[in-house]
Tab-separated table of C-alpha atoms and ligand atoms in Angstrom:
chain	number	residue	atom	x	y	z
P	1	MET	CA	128.509	112.912	-82.107
P	2	THR	CA	126.025	113.285	-84.963
P	3	LEU	CA	123.391	110.638	-85.327
P	4	GLU	CA	122.508	109.827	-88.909
P	5	PHE	CA	119.006	108.563	-89.454
P	6	THR	CA	117.708	106.513	-92.338
P	7	ASP	CA	115.315	107.854	-94.954
P	8	ARG	CA	112.880	105.274	-93.739
P	9	VAL	CA	112.266	107.132	-90.510
P	10	THR	CA	113.030	110.701	-91.512
P	11	ARG	CA	110.446	110.690	-94.300
P	12	VAL	CA	107.665	109.776	-91.871
P	13	GLU	CA	105.722	112.410	-89.930
P	14	PRO	CA	104.791	111.886	-86.265
P	15	SER	CA	101.167	110.738	-85.814
P	16	ALA	CA	98.779	113.702	-86.235
P	17	THR	CA	96.210	112.134	-83.931
P	18	LEU	CA	98.748	111.680	-81.164
P	19	ALA	CA	99.982	115.272	-81.666
P	20	ILE	CA	96.443	116.626	-81.161
P	21	SER	CA	95.997	114.441	-78.076
P	22	ALA	CA	99.257	115.825	-76.678
P	23	LEU	CA	97.997	119.390	-77.240
P	24	ALA	CA	94.695	118.523	-75.543
P	25	THR	CA	96.607	117.096	-72.557
P	26	GLU	CA	98.736	120.252	-72.377
P	27	LEU	CA	95.639	122.497	-72.292
P	28	GLU	CA	94.055	120.260	-69.660
P	29	ALA	CA	97.207	120.567	-67.545
P	30	GLU	CA	96.695	124.354	-67.734
P	31	GLY	CA	93.243	123.797	-66.218
P	32	LYS	CA	91.245	124.137	-69.488
P	33	ASP	CA	88.197	121.936	-69.990
P	34	VAL	CA	88.911	120.294	-73.352
P	35	VAL	CA	86.185	118.386	-75.206
P	36	ASP	CA	88.304	115.739	-76.837
P	37	LEU	CA	86.685	114.562	-80.062
P	38	SER	CA	90.031	113.437	-81.452
P	39	VAL	CA	90.369	110.111	-79.700
P	40	GLY	CA	90.215	106.815	-81.556
P	41	GLU	CA	89.154	104.660	-78.655
P	42	PRO	CA	85.815	103.628	-77.161
P	43	ASP	CA	84.958	105.531	-73.963
P	44	PHE	CA	83.607	102.328	-72.390
P	45	PRO	CA	85.519	100.197	-69.908
P	46	THR	CA	86.811	96.776	-70.917
P	47	PRO	CA	84.001	94.301	-70.022
P	48	GLU	CA	84.353	93.098	-66.421
P	49	ASN	CA	84.519	89.395	-67.359
P	50	VAL	CA	87.444	90.128	-69.697
P	51	ILE	CA	89.328	91.958	-66.947
P	52	GLU	CA	88.668	89.033	-64.597
P	53	ALA	CA	89.883	86.549	-67.214
P	54	GLY	CA	93.118	88.563	-67.509
P	55	GLN	CA	93.533	88.643	-63.719
P	56	ASP	CA	92.792	84.911	-63.410
P	57	ALA	CA	95.325	84.171	-66.140
P	58	MET	CA	97.983	86.120	-64.234
P	59	ASP	CA	97.083	84.328	-60.999
P	60	ALA	CA	97.329	81.010	-62.843
P	61	GLY	CA	100.883	81.889	-63.861
P	62	HIS	CA	100.305	82.738	-67.530
P	63	THR	CA	103.133	85.232	-67.452
P	64	GLY	CA	105.857	83.604	-69.549
P	65	TYR	CA	106.507	83.683	-73.288
P	66	THR	CA	103.906	81.999	-75.448
P	67	THR	CA	104.446	80.439	-78.849
P	68	SER	CA	105.355	83.347	-81.064
P	69	ALA	CA	102.145	83.136	-83.142
P	70	GLY	CA	99.985	83.164	-79.998
P	71	ILE	CA	98.398	80.528	-77.770
P	72	LEU	CA	96.633	77.823	-79.727
P	73	GLU	CA	93.281	78.248	-77.901
P	74	LEU	CA	93.126	81.891	-78.940
P	75	ARG	CA	94.109	81.175	-82.537
P	76	GLU	CA	91.449	78.458	-82.625
P	77	ALA	CA	88.834	80.879	-81.282
P	78	ILE	CA	89.908	83.462	-83.877
P	79	ALA	CA	89.652	80.805	-86.606
P	80	ASP	CA	86.067	80.095	-85.414
P	81	LYS	CA	85.217	83.796	-85.471
P	82	LEU	CA	86.642	84.146	-88.975
P	83	ALA	CA	84.679	81.049	-90.058
P	84	ASP	CA	81.494	82.790	-88.824
P	85	ASP	CA	82.418	85.653	-91.163
P	86	GLY	CA	82.853	83.138	-94.013
P	87	LEU	CA	86.673	83.039	-93.949
P	88	ASP	CA	88.492	79.743	-93.914
P	89	HIS	CA	91.760	80.021	-91.957
P	90	GLY	CA	93.133	77.379	-89.627
P	91	PRO	CA	95.026	78.454	-86.484
P	92	GLU	CA	98.281	77.816	-88.400
P	93	ASN	CA	97.376	80.699	-90.732
P	94	ILE	CA	96.867	83.207	-87.918
P	95	ILE	CA	99.389	85.337	-86.026
P	96	VAL	CA	98.353	87.076	-82.817
P	97	THR	CA	100.058	90.446	-82.434
P	98	PRO	CA	100.291	93.203	-79.808
P	99	GLY	CA	97.560	95.253	-81.545
P	100	ALA	CA	96.285	95.352	-85.120
P	101	LYS	CA	98.797	98.117	-85.812
P	102	GLN	CA	101.653	95.675	-85.287
P	103	ALA	CA	99.869	93.161	-87.542
P	104	LEU	CA	99.695	95.757	-90.331
P	105	TYR	CA	103.307	96.759	-89.779
P	106	GLU	CA	104.506	93.165	-90.059
P	107	ILE	CA	102.501	92.515	-93.233
P	108	VAL	CA	103.716	95.696	-94.930
P	109	GLN	CA	107.331	94.985	-93.913
P	110	ALA	CA	107.065	91.444	-95.246
P	111	LEU	CA	105.550	92.424	-98.606
P	112	ILE	CA	106.865	95.853	-99.534
P	113	GLU	CA	110.355	96.937	-100.479
P	114	ASP	CA	111.951	99.971	-102.131
P	115	GLY	CA	109.893	101.294	-105.021
P	116	ASP	CA	106.904	98.933	-104.592
P	117	GLU	CA	103.569	100.590	-105.251
P	118	VAL	CA	100.817	100.522	-102.638
P	119	ALA	CA	97.311	101.901	-103.253
P	120	LEU	CA	95.289	103.631	-100.534
P	121	LEU	CA	91.683	104.814	-100.512
P	122	ASP	CA	91.602	108.359	-99.147
P	123	PRO	CA	90.866	109.436	-96.576
P	124	ALA	CA	92.933	106.616	-95.111
P	125	TRP	CA	93.985	105.870	-91.537
P	126	VAL	CA	97.171	107.818	-90.774
P	127	SER	CA	99.513	104.913	-90.098
P	128	TYR	CA	99.096	103.192	-93.495
P	129	GLU	CA	101.082	105.942	-95.208
P	130	ALA	CA	103.790	105.851	-92.540
P	131	MET	CA	104.075	102.061	-92.662
P	132	VAL	CA	104.403	101.997	-96.436
P	133	LYS	CA	107.010	104.765	-96.394
P	134	MET	CA	108.987	103.007	-93.662
P	135	ALA	CA	109.098	99.915	-95.872
P	136	GLY	CA	110.363	102.017	-98.805
P	137	GLY	CA	107.126	101.770	-100.816
P	138	ASP	CA	105.488	104.433	-102.966
P	139	LEU	CA	101.852	105.452	-102.563
P	140	THR	CA	99.069	105.761	-105.107
P	141	ARG	CA	96.048	107.461	-103.558
P	142	VAL	CA	92.431	107.414	-104.685
P	143	ASP	CA	90.230	110.171	-103.259
P	144	LEU	CA	86.725	109.097	-102.221
P	145	SER	CA	85.681	112.471	-100.817
P	146	ALA	CA	83.666	113.508	-103.890
P	147	HIS	CA	81.496	110.403	-103.408
P	148	ASP	CA	80.483	110.795	-99.769
P	149	PHE	CA	83.506	108.565	-99.030
P	150	GLN	CA	81.886	105.583	-100.742
P	151	LEU	CA	84.011	103.289	-102.889
P	152	GLU	CA	81.436	102.020	-105.383
P	153	PRO	CA	81.135	105.303	-107.326
P	154	ALA	CA	84.939	105.673	-107.286
P	155	LEU	CA	85.736	102.273	-108.810
P	156	ASP	CA	86.678	103.847	-112.154
P	157	ASP	CA	89.153	106.076	-110.342
P	158	LEU	CA	90.587	103.068	-108.553
P	159	GLY	CA	90.781	101.222	-111.879
P	160	ALA	CA	92.753	104.133	-113.342
P	161	ALA	CA	95.082	104.291	-110.331
P	162	VAL	CA	96.135	100.647	-110.110
P	163	SER	CA	98.137	98.642	-112.633
P	164	ASP	CA	100.305	95.538	-112.874
P	165	ASP	CA	102.880	97.555	-110.914
P	166	THR	CA	100.578	97.758	-107.882
P	167	GLU	CA	101.776	95.344	-105.249
P	168	LEU	CA	99.310	95.983	-102.449
P	169	LEU	CA	95.941	97.683	-101.841
P	170	ILE	CA	94.705	98.484	-98.342
P	171	VAL	CA	90.945	98.472	-97.743
P	172	ASN	CA	89.435	99.488	-94.413
P	173	SER	CA	85.691	99.008	-94.043
P	174	PRO	CA	84.117	100.309	-91.814
P	175	SER	CA	86.570	103.116	-92.352
P	176	ASN	CA	88.599	105.230	-90.017
P	177	PRO	CA	88.176	108.236	-90.491
P	178	THR	CA	84.861	108.278	-92.408
P	179	GLY	CA	82.736	105.516	-90.869
P	180	ALA	CA	81.849	104.408	-94.429
P	181	VAL	CA	80.988	100.753	-94.971
P	182	TYR	CA	81.733	99.690	-98.551
P	183	SER	CA	78.975	97.958	-100.511
P	184	ASP	CA	79.285	94.417	-101.847
P	185	ALA	CA	79.393	95.849	-105.377
P	186	ALA	CA	82.360	98.017	-104.343
P	187	LEU	CA	84.197	95.017	-102.908
P	188	GLU	CA	83.461	92.999	-106.038
P	189	GLY	CA	84.998	95.852	-108.037
P	190	VAL	CA	88.097	95.631	-105.821
P	191	ARG	CA	88.190	91.886	-106.403
P	192	ASP	CA	88.030	92.299	-110.187
P	193	LEU	CA	90.923	94.763	-110.171
P	194	ALA	CA	92.968	92.694	-107.726
P	195	VAL	CA	92.575	89.581	-109.873
P	196	GLU	CA	93.240	91.464	-113.136
P	197	HIS	CA	96.460	93.046	-111.860
P	198	ASP	CA	97.516	90.345	-109.402
P	199	ILE	CA	97.333	92.658	-106.388
P	200	THR	CA	97.508	91.501	-102.760
P	201	VAL	CA	94.877	93.143	-100.560
P	202	ILE	CA	94.900	93.901	-96.848
P	203	SER	CA	91.372	93.983	-95.462
P	204	ASP	CA	91.578	95.943	-92.208
P	205	GLU	CA	88.388	94.934	-90.409
P	206	ILE	CA	89.100	96.432	-86.989
P	207	TYR	CA	85.688	98.179	-86.893
P	208	LYS	CA	83.714	95.264	-88.386
P	209	GLU	CA	81.838	94.613	-85.132
P	210	ILE	CA	80.721	98.255	-84.798
P	211	THR	CA	78.098	98.901	-87.484
P	212	TYR	CA	74.619	100.366	-87.615
P	213	GLY	CA	72.135	98.198	-89.497
P	214	VAL	CA	74.587	96.939	-92.115
P	215	GLU	CA	76.687	93.755	-92.212
P	216	PRO	CA	80.053	94.431	-93.818
P	217	THR	CA	81.261	91.639	-96.086
P	218	SER	CA	84.795	90.342	-95.525
P	219	LEU	CA	86.788	90.823	-98.724
P	220	GLY	CA	88.454	87.443	-98.372
P	221	THR	CA	85.089	85.682	-98.765
P	222	LEU	CA	84.698	86.849	-102.377
P	223	GLU	CA	85.511	84.345	-105.093
P	224	GLY	CA	89.125	84.721	-106.157
P	225	MET	CA	90.109	86.616	-103.002
P	226	ALA	CA	90.918	83.881	-100.467
P	227	ASP	CA	94.549	83.542	-101.613
P	228	ARG	CA	95.250	87.223	-102.067
P	229	THR	CA	93.580	88.744	-98.990
P	230	ILE	CA	95.129	89.232	-95.580
P	231	THR	CA	92.477	89.928	-92.967
P	232	VAL	CA	93.446	92.116	-90.018
P	233	ASN	CA	91.384	92.593	-86.883
P	234	GLY	CA	91.893	93.197	-83.189
P	235	PHE	CA	90.370	93.650	-79.776
P	236	SER	CA	90.917	97.385	-79.217
P	237	LYS	CA	87.681	98.717	-80.637
P	238	ALA	CA	84.983	96.012	-80.382
P	239	TYR	CA	85.912	95.039	-76.817
P	240	SER	CA	87.257	98.380	-75.562
P	241	MET	CA	90.729	96.937	-75.072
P	242	THR	CA	92.981	99.594	-76.625
P	243	GLY	CA	95.629	99.479	-73.907
P	244	TRP	CA	95.753	95.693	-73.741
P	245	ARG	CA	97.363	95.667	-77.201
P	246	LEU	CA	95.894	92.617	-78.883
P	247	GLY	CA	95.249	92.042	-82.578
P	248	TYR	CA	95.867	89.493	-85.303
P	249	PHE	CA	96.165	88.776	-88.972
P	250	ALA	CA	95.127	85.775	-91.017
P	251	GLY	CA	96.349	85.038	-94.503
P	252	PRO	CA	98.095	82.648	-96.868
P	253	GLU	CA	100.573	80.306	-95.206
P	254	GLU	CA	103.699	81.695	-96.938
P	255	LEU	CA	102.854	85.173	-95.684
P	256	VAL	CA	102.325	83.894	-92.170
P	257	ASP	CA	105.716	82.145	-92.393
P	258	GLN	CA	107.572	85.197	-93.710
P	259	ALA	CA	105.866	87.802	-91.503
P	260	GLY	CA	106.147	85.310	-88.629
P	261	LYS	CA	109.938	85.705	-88.769
P	262	LEU	CA	109.614	89.460	-88.301
P	263	HIS	CA	107.183	88.819	-85.483
P	264	SER	CA	109.361	86.348	-83.615
P	265	HIS	CA	112.516	88.469	-84.011
P	266	SER	CA	110.818	91.651	-82.782
P	267	VAL	CA	107.845	91.420	-80.414
P	268	SER	CA	108.277	87.661	-79.706
P	269	SER	CA	104.557	87.318	-78.938
P	270	ALA	CA	101.602	89.232	-77.575
P	271	VAL	CA	101.429	89.341	-73.754
P	272	ASN	CA	100.519	85.932	-72.355
P	273	PHE	CA	97.719	86.811	-69.897
P	274	VAL	CA	96.302	89.337	-72.374
P	275	GLN	CA	95.855	86.534	-74.884
P	276	HIS	CA	93.799	84.655	-72.277
P	277	ALA	CA	91.666	87.760	-71.743
P	278	GLY	CA	91.218	87.952	-75.525
P	279	LEU	CA	89.821	84.438	-75.514
P	280	GLU	CA	87.152	85.531	-73.039
P	281	ALA	CA	86.427	88.632	-75.149
P	282	LEU	CA	85.816	86.516	-78.235
P	283	GLU	CA	83.676	83.986	-76.423
P	284	ASN	CA	81.604	85.920	-73.869
P	285	THR	CA	81.037	89.558	-74.725
P	286	ASP	CA	78.209	89.569	-77.278
P	287	GLU	CA	75.933	91.633	-75.033
P	288	ALA	CA	78.581	94.243	-74.203
P	289	VAL	CA	79.408	94.709	-77.892
P	290	VAL	CA	75.732	95.173	-78.770
P	291	GLU	CA	75.215	97.672	-75.929
P	292	MET	CA	78.254	99.718	-76.922
P	293	THR	CA	77.278	99.711	-80.590
P	294	GLU	CA	73.752	100.883	-79.743
P	295	ALA	CA	75.202	103.733	-77.707
P	296	PHE	CA	77.466	104.743	-80.622
P	297	GLU	CA	74.503	104.663	-82.997
P	298	GLN	CA	72.515	106.999	-80.747
P	299	ARG	CA	75.461	109.364	-80.536
P	300	ARG	CA	75.935	109.285	-84.294
P	301	ASP	CA	72.273	110.258	-84.710
P	302	LEU	CA	72.668	113.024	-82.148
P	303	VAL	CA	75.764	114.514	-83.800
P	304	VAL	CA	74.222	114.335	-87.290
P	305	GLU	CA	71.115	116.104	-85.952
P	306	LEU	CA	73.078	118.810	-84.097
P	307	LEU	CA	75.129	119.473	-87.231
P	308	GLU	CA	72.028	119.531	-89.442
P	309	ASP	CA	70.546	122.164	-87.117
P	310	GLU	CA	73.581	124.301	-87.978
P	311	GLY	CA	73.151	123.654	-91.692
P	312	VAL	CA	76.142	121.287	-91.865
P	313	ASP	CA	75.599	118.147	-93.954
P	314	VAL	CA	77.849	115.176	-93.345
P	315	ALA	CA	78.186	111.767	-94.991
P	316	VAL	CA	76.340	109.684	-92.381
P	317	PRO	CA	78.625	106.924	-91.093
P	318	GLU	CA	77.370	103.343	-90.999
P	319	GLY	CA	80.111	102.007	-88.766
P	320	ALA	CA	83.066	102.799	-86.465
P	321	PHE	CA	82.684	105.976	-84.367
P	322	TYR	CA	84.031	108.718	-86.597
P	323	MET	CA	82.685	111.179	-89.095
P	324	MET	CA	84.226	113.738	-91.394
P	325	LEU	CA	83.127	117.307	-90.863
P	326	PRO	CA	83.505	119.597	-93.863
P	327	VAL	CA	85.565	122.599	-92.668
P	328	ASP	CA	87.754	125.313	-94.246
P	329	GLU	CA	90.174	124.412	-96.982
P	330	ASP	CA	92.956	124.964	-94.458
P	331	ASP	CA	91.771	122.198	-92.164
P	332	GLN	CA	94.986	122.327	-90.152
P	333	ALA	CA	94.332	125.968	-89.199
P	334	TRP	CA	90.654	125.158	-88.498
P	335	CYS	CA	91.592	122.337	-86.091
P	336	GLU	CA	94.276	124.426	-84.368
P	337	GLY	CA	91.779	127.280	-83.970
P	338	ALA	CA	89.056	124.941	-82.711
P	339	ILE	CA	91.272	123.576	-79.966
P	340	GLU	CA	92.747	126.939	-79.009
P	341	ASP	CA	89.530	129.019	-79.080
P	342	ALA	CA	86.777	126.477	-78.354
P	343	HIS	CA	88.923	123.877	-76.571
P	344	VAL	CA	87.494	121.207	-78.841
P	345	ALA	CA	90.003	118.673	-80.169
P	346	THR	CA	89.512	117.223	-83.670
P	347	VAL	CA	91.945	115.827	-86.251
P	348	PRO	CA	92.669	117.597	-89.574
P	349	GLY	CA	91.485	115.696	-92.651
P	350	SER	CA	94.838	116.341	-94.332
P	351	ALA	CA	96.385	113.860	-91.870
P	352	PHE	CA	94.270	111.223	-93.648
P	353	GLY	CA	95.071	112.556	-97.132
P	354	THR	CA	91.864	114.637	-97.429
P	355	PRO	CA	92.210	118.361	-96.700
P	356	GLY	CA	89.068	120.425	-96.119
P	357	TYR	CA	87.668	118.150	-93.399
P	358	ALA	CA	88.120	117.501	-89.699
P	359	ARG	CA	87.599	114.054	-88.235
P	360	ILE	CA	85.432	113.942	-85.168
P	361	SER	CA	85.180	110.894	-82.968
P	362	TYR	CA	81.863	110.435	-81.203
P	363	ALA	CA	83.364	108.091	-78.630
P	364	ALA	CA	82.286	110.630	-76.001
P	365	SER	CA	79.160	111.035	-73.861
P	366	GLU	CA	76.099	112.752	-75.341
P	367	GLU	CA	76.641	115.592	-72.879
P	368	ARG	CA	80.230	116.160	-74.076
P	369	LEU	CA	79.185	115.894	-77.711
P	370	ARG	CA	76.524	118.591	-77.169
P	371	GLU	CA	79.046	120.715	-75.296
P	372	GLY	CA	81.694	120.342	-78.006
P	373	ILE	CA	79.402	121.156	-80.902
P	374	GLY	CA	77.853	124.030	-78.919
P	375	ARG	CA	81.301	125.535	-78.389
P	376	LEU	CA	82.253	125.182	-82.060
P	377	VAL	CA	79.054	127.055	-82.953
P	378	GLU	CA	79.638	129.738	-80.305
P	379	GLU	CA	83.209	130.384	-81.461
P	380	GLY	CA	82.149	130.591	-85.099
P	381	TYR	CA	83.676	127.315	-86.286
P	382	LEU	CA	80.319	125.924	-87.470
I	1	PLP	N1	93.429	100.026	-88.180
I	1	PLP	C1	92.676	101.121	-88.049
I	1	PLP	C2	91.867	101.569	-89.201
I	1	PLP	C3	92.637	101.832	-86.845
I	1	PLP	O1	91.854	102.910	-86.724
I	1	PLP	C4	93.456	101.393	-85.774
I	1	PLP	C5	93.511	102.153	-84.522
I	1	PLP	O2	93.113	103.283	-84.406
I	1	PLP	C6	94.223	100.247	-85.960
I	1	PLP	C7	94.186	99.588	-87.169
I	1	PLP	C8	95.131	99.720	-84.871
I	1	PLP	O3	94.454	99.241	-83.770
I	1	PLP	P1	95.200	98.546	-82.549
I	1	PLP	O4	96.642	98.547	-82.815
I	1	PLP	O5	94.820	99.326	-81.342
I	1	PLP	O6	94.655	97.148	-82.494
């Protein structure tokens, strides 16, 4: 029997980050010591009180289905958090999902159909492209690499790329893979274009809590943006909860209704006891988040300094835990060589739409970061 697959799946590539991780695991199984700078997850444990809240919730029998949109207490706590950021969404305008990735998937599926145009700011997180393609949409990409990955100096380019045909724009600040935090002037420029061309905007704020001396503005707080912005966030990064799979989106009621149908007919709801743990994460982890962010900031400084010592200049990230390393034009070959020769795993920039770079994640101990960069120097990659 021959299976016939739809264009929707066949035109999507497997995740480049997961492919590199698989290669790293393979080398490790052969007994090689791999410095893995490819991973997109904090190397800190989930805070103890959050784990306990999850265990208590299981003991208390919170193991059945919940309302599809998520337990009311959690949606209320999320609404309070969003209100602190200046966003006005009641619990009825929030859907809790198994991870922010699922939130993004549901929004894109609900809004995009064959031939719809979606604009991305490159380099862009790998799954945006895949999600848009799976929905049948077409991509318009704006390259920020000539501007140290900042959006403000690229606003003219964005203005030239979008039009009345643009349905959706995805903005991710702080950014994966660059760590850039977009200025208020940049976001105001986005607002002006979104209003002029009637574009819906997804503001993916999954790294909002991890910044170094800057406070990123939420796009939805800008005048004219409340009705056209869908804010996405989650628990994976700020609270070191990647494997718990918990995220959410908040947006206009019609979107929540439409995407809510997809949600209820697919995942049903996020895991019950995990939602209870999420409540604890939102309410009682301020100290842990600050400690983790301080550690990331120190590591960022260390990596920037080690690279400077080798004469490599990078755009210094102001958030998240990634930076883009300028490498050979053939970044794919550079990354393959780096893992094979130096046993250092990184992700090619071309996976994010920006060849000529490798993304490094500094969610690793200072010792491993020194070791990794030392090996890249020794093997002639830096
Ligand atoms: N958005 C961005 C920019 C990310 O980097 C990630 C994860 O790497 C996600 C969304 C999805 O996060 P999760 O599904 O773990 O909540």
